[in-house]
């Protein structure tokens, strides 16, 4: 999000040099800089004890490729709590262990994606209304089902190669 007006008082912002940051939108009325904002999200490759990855179909995202569990962090929630909640909400799995892998800027949607490996014990799926289907896929097949180069593909590739 790029600010043009102060979200606190409505004053049109001016650019002001702020230390090493350079020119930053600034509210002269509130005397505060207003940096561009992004949404923080998680993305998780959910794996089980059989070296399988849970891949989802969410037709509002793609009708041809699978995706990984992902979601937006809520205010007051840690990234780890978000992963645990999203995995449970989207596919009904209980996360037993988490490993942070890498962060990925997603400029197209002004997001920062925090990538995790979420280990679960294989059990039946319970899908949320936003998931059309999900299946367990062997590591060897997973990358071919994800969009090559996507954040999910990059994260899965890193985990598979570990």
mmCIF file of C-alpha atoms in Angstrom:
data_model
loop_
_atom_site.group_PDB
_atom_site.id
_atom_site.type_symbol
_atom_site.label_atom_id
_atom_site.label_comp_id
_atom_site.label_asym_id
_atom_site.label_seq_id
_atom_site.Cartn_x
_atom_site.Cartn_y
_atom_site.Cartn_z
ATOM 1 C CA UNK A 1 0.000 0.000 0.000
ATOM 2 C CA UNK A 2 1.346 3.388 -0.981
ATOM 3 C CA UNK A 3 0.144 6.360 1.057
ATOM 4 C CA UNK A 4 -0.857 9.645 -0.568
ATOM 5 C CA UNK A 5 -2.800 10.987 2.430
ATOM 6 C CA UNK A 6 -2.180 10.492 6.147
ATOM 7 C CA UNK A 7 -4.387 7.644 7.462
ATOM 8 C CA UNK A 8 -4.618 9.445 10.831
ATOM 9 C CA UNK A 9 -5.556 13.019 9.908
ATOM 10 C CA UNK A 10 -6.147 13.016 6.128
ATOM 11 C CA UNK A 11 -3.443 15.575 5.297
ATOM 12 C CA UNK A 12 -1.842 15.212 1.845
ATOM 13 C CA UNK A 13 1.656 13.830 2.365
ATOM 14 C CA UNK A 14 4.870 15.459 1.228
ATOM 15 C CA UNK A 15 8.192 13.756 0.589
ATOM 16 C CA UNK A 16 10.824 14.265 3.267
ATOM 17 C CA UNK A 17 14.350 12.879 3.441
ATOM 18 C CA UNK A 18 14.536 10.436 6.349
ATOM 19 C CA UNK A 19 18.145 9.482 7.140
ATOM 20 C CA UNK A 20 19.485 6.653 4.960
ATOM 21 C CA UNK A 21 15.956 5.790 3.796
ATOM 22 C CA UNK A 22 15.829 8.641 1.282
ATOM 23 C CA UNK A 23 12.630 10.460 0.371
ATOM 24 C CA UNK A 24 9.667 9.085 2.325
ATOM 25 C CA UNK A 25 5.996 10.203 2.350
ATOM 26 C CA UNK A 26 5.646 12.371 5.458
ATOM 27 C CA UNK A 27 2.707 13.955 7.307
ATOM 28 C CA UNK A 28 3.696 17.431 8.466
ATOM 29 C CA UNK A 29 0.561 17.632 10.655
ATOM 30 C CA UNK A 30 1.224 14.389 12.606
ATOM 31 C CA UNK A 31 5.023 14.701 12.214
ATOM 32 C CA UNK A 32 5.412 11.055 11.118
ATOM 33 C CA UNK A 33 6.853 9.190 8.125
ATOM 34 C CA UNK A 34 4.512 6.708 6.404
ATOM 35 C CA UNK A 35 6.465 3.921 4.724
ATOM 36 C CA UNK A 36 4.845 1.772 2.078
ATOM 37 C CA UNK A 37 3.108 -1.220 3.641
ATOM 38 C CA UNK A 38 2.781 -4.854 2.612
ATOM 39 C CA UNK A 39 0.731 -7.789 3.847
ATOM 40 C CA UNK A 40 2.588 -10.536 5.697
ATOM 41 C CA UNK A 41 1.516 -14.065 4.779
ATOM 42 C CA UNK A 42 2.667 -17.608 5.339
ATOM 43 C CA UNK A 43 3.091 -20.376 2.823
ATOM 44 C CA UNK A 44 3.629 -23.926 4.025
ATOM 45 C CA UNK A 45 4.693 -27.138 2.390
ATOM 46 C CA UNK A 46 2.837 -29.701 4.488
ATOM 47 C CA UNK A 47 4.722 -33.011 4.611
ATOM 48 C CA UNK A 48 3.998 -36.321 6.278
ATOM 49 C CA UNK A 49 6.139 -39.185 7.536
ATOM 50 C CA UNK A 50 5.942 -40.936 4.108
ATOM 51 C CA UNK A 51 7.732 -38.087 2.263
ATOM 52 C CA UNK A 52 4.482 -36.887 0.730
ATOM 53 C CA UNK A 53 3.352 -33.290 0.285
ATOM 54 C CA UNK A 54 -0.253 -32.126 0.632
ATOM 55 C CA UNK A 55 -1.082 -30.245 -2.579
ATOM 56 C CA UNK A 56 -4.313 -28.278 -2.851
ATOM 57 C CA UNK A 57 -6.635 -27.345 -5.670
ATOM 58 C CA UNK A 58 -8.122 -23.918 -5.223
ATOM 59 C CA UNK A 59 -9.923 -23.130 -8.459
ATOM 60 C CA UNK A 60 -10.053 -19.406 -7.687
ATOM 61 C CA UNK A 61 -6.227 -19.481 -7.900
ATOM 62 C CA UNK A 62 -5.685 -22.045 -10.702
ATOM 63 C CA UNK A 63 -7.672 -24.765 -12.427
ATOM 64 C CA UNK A 64 -4.552 -26.383 -13.886
ATOM 65 C CA UNK A 65 -1.937 -26.304 -11.117
ATOM 66 C CA UNK A 66 -1.838 -27.212 -7.446
ATOM 67 C CA UNK A 67 -0.866 -24.850 -4.626
ATOM 68 C CA UNK A 68 0.434 -25.066 -1.066
ATOM 69 C CA UNK A 69 -1.311 -24.016 2.129
ATOM 70 C CA UNK A 70 -1.068 -20.256 2.560
ATOM 71 C CA UNK A 71 -2.763 -17.462 4.432
ATOM 72 C CA UNK A 72 -2.582 -13.969 5.845
ATOM 73 C CA UNK A 73 -1.275 -13.360 9.352
ATOM 74 C CA UNK A 74 -3.865 -11.886 11.694
ATOM 75 C CA UNK A 75 -3.025 -9.025 14.043
ATOM 76 C CA UNK A 76 -1.592 -10.434 17.275
ATOM 77 C CA UNK A 77 -0.677 -13.755 15.659
ATOM 78 C CA UNK A 78 2.871 -15.045 15.155
ATOM 79 C CA UNK A 79 3.920 -16.558 11.831
ATOM 80 C CA UNK A 80 4.105 -19.985 13.476
ATOM 81 C CA UNK A 81 0.591 -19.646 14.915
ATOM 82 C CA UNK A 82 -0.625 -18.654 11.439
ATOM 83 C CA UNK A 83 0.889 -21.783 9.855
ATOM 84 C CA UNK A 84 -0.697 -24.043 12.489
ATOM 85 C CA UNK A 85 -4.093 -22.327 12.094
ATOM 86 C CA UNK A 86 -4.065 -22.299 8.273
ATOM 87 C CA UNK A 87 -3.009 -25.955 7.973
ATOM 88 C CA UNK A 88 -5.806 -26.966 10.370
ATOM 89 C CA UNK A 89 -8.409 -24.694 8.702
ATOM 90 C CA UNK A 90 -7.598 -25.536 5.085
ATOM 91 C CA UNK A 91 -6.858 -29.277 5.217
ATOM 92 C CA UNK A 92 -7.637 -30.466 8.772
ATOM 93 C CA UNK A 93 -4.087 -31.576 9.631
ATOM 94 C CA UNK A 94 -2.390 -31.036 13.003
ATOM 95 C CA UNK A 95 1.109 -29.582 12.706
ATOM 96 C CA UNK A 96 3.579 -31.477 14.882
ATOM 97 C CA UNK A 97 6.768 -29.662 13.902
ATOM 98 C CA UNK A 98 7.584 -26.462 12.041
ATOM 99 C CA UNK A 99 10.722 -25.311 10.287
ATOM 100 C CA UNK A 100 11.167 -21.832 8.840
ATOM 101 C CA UNK A 101 12.762 -22.118 5.389
ATOM 102 C CA UNK A 102 12.879 -18.697 3.705
ATOM 103 C CA UNK A 103 11.004 -15.450 3.088
ATOM 104 C CA UNK A 104 9.788 -14.528 -0.397
ATOM 105 C CA UNK A 105 8.790 -11.038 -1.545
ATOM 106 C CA UNK A 106 5.662 -11.232 -3.742
ATOM 107 C CA UNK A 107 5.698 -7.768 -5.281
ATOM 108 C CA UNK A 108 2.775 -8.376 -7.641
ATOM 109 C CA UNK A 109 0.407 -8.596 -4.650
ATOM 110 C CA UNK A 110 2.443 -6.424 -2.244
ATOM 111 C CA UNK A 111 3.022 -9.364 0.110
ATOM 112 C CA UNK A 112 5.865 -10.887 2.055
ATOM 113 C CA UNK A 113 5.482 -14.674 2.145
ATOM 114 C CA UNK A 114 7.148 -16.503 5.047
ATOM 115 C CA UNK A 115 7.889 -20.060 3.914
ATOM 116 C CA UNK A 116 7.647 -23.023 6.276
ATOM 117 C CA UNK A 117 7.930 -26.787 6.245
ATOM 118 C CA UNK A 118 5.030 -28.122 8.343
ATOM 119 C CA UNK A 119 5.355 -31.736 9.441
ATOM 120 C CA UNK A 120 2.182 -33.702 10.183
ATOM 121 C CA UNK A 121 1.201 -37.333 10.765
ATOM 122 C CA UNK A 122 -0.808 -38.525 7.755
ATOM 123 C CA UNK A 123 -4.543 -38.541 8.420
ATOM 124 C CA UNK A 124 -7.757 -37.947 6.509
ATOM 125 C CA UNK A 125 -8.249 -34.471 5.106
ATOM 126 C CA UNK A 126 -10.999 -32.120 6.277
ATOM 127 C CA UNK A 127 -11.297 -29.345 3.709
ATOM 128 C CA UNK A 128 -12.333 -25.764 4.231
ATOM 129 C CA UNK A 129 -14.801 -24.176 1.814
ATOM 130 C CA UNK A 130 -11.929 -22.406 0.014
ATOM 131 C CA UNK A 131 -10.203 -25.695 -0.907
ATOM 132 C CA UNK A 132 -11.686 -27.661 -3.811
ATOM 133 C CA UNK A 133 -9.553 -30.774 -3.287
ATOM 134 C CA UNK A 134 -6.267 -31.942 -1.793
ATOM 135 C CA UNK A 135 -4.084 -34.986 -2.214
ATOM 136 C CA UNK A 136 -0.906 -36.464 -0.825
ATOM 137 C CA UNK A 137 1.782 -36.459 -3.524
ATOM 138 C CA UNK A 138 5.198 -38.165 -3.382
ATOM 139 C CA UNK A 139 8.162 -35.772 -3.343
ATOM 140 C CA UNK A 140 9.245 -36.995 -6.796
ATOM 141 C CA UNK A 141 5.973 -35.875 -8.415
ATOM 142 C CA UNK A 142 5.203 -32.690 -6.467
ATOM 143 C CA UNK A 143 7.190 -30.134 -8.467
ATOM 144 C CA UNK A 144 5.527 -31.137 -11.737
ATOM 145 C CA UNK A 145 2.109 -30.295 -10.242
ATOM 146 C CA UNK A 146 3.063 -26.816 -9.013
ATOM 147 C CA UNK A 147 3.557 -23.806 -11.299
ATOM 148 C CA UNK A 148 7.273 -23.776 -12.089
ATOM 149 C CA UNK A 149 9.035 -20.821 -10.483
ATOM 150 C CA UNK A 150 6.117 -19.968 -8.185
ATOM 151 C CA UNK A 151 6.791 -19.376 -4.498
ATOM 152 C CA UNK A 152 5.183 -22.733 -3.646
ATOM 153 C CA UNK A 153 7.373 -24.464 -6.245
ATOM 154 C CA UNK A 154 10.537 -22.760 -4.918
ATOM 155 C CA UNK A 155 9.684 -23.689 -1.326
ATOM 156 C CA UNK A 156 8.821 -27.301 -2.195
ATOM 157 C CA UNK A 157 12.032 -27.618 -4.235
ATOM 158 C CA UNK A 158 14.119 -26.411 -1.286
ATOM 159 C CA UNK A 159 12.415 -28.874 1.064
ATOM 160 C CA UNK A 160 12.680 -31.813 -1.336
ATOM 161 C CA UNK A 161 16.391 -31.135 -1.854
ATOM 162 C CA UNK A 162 17.143 -30.971 1.904
#
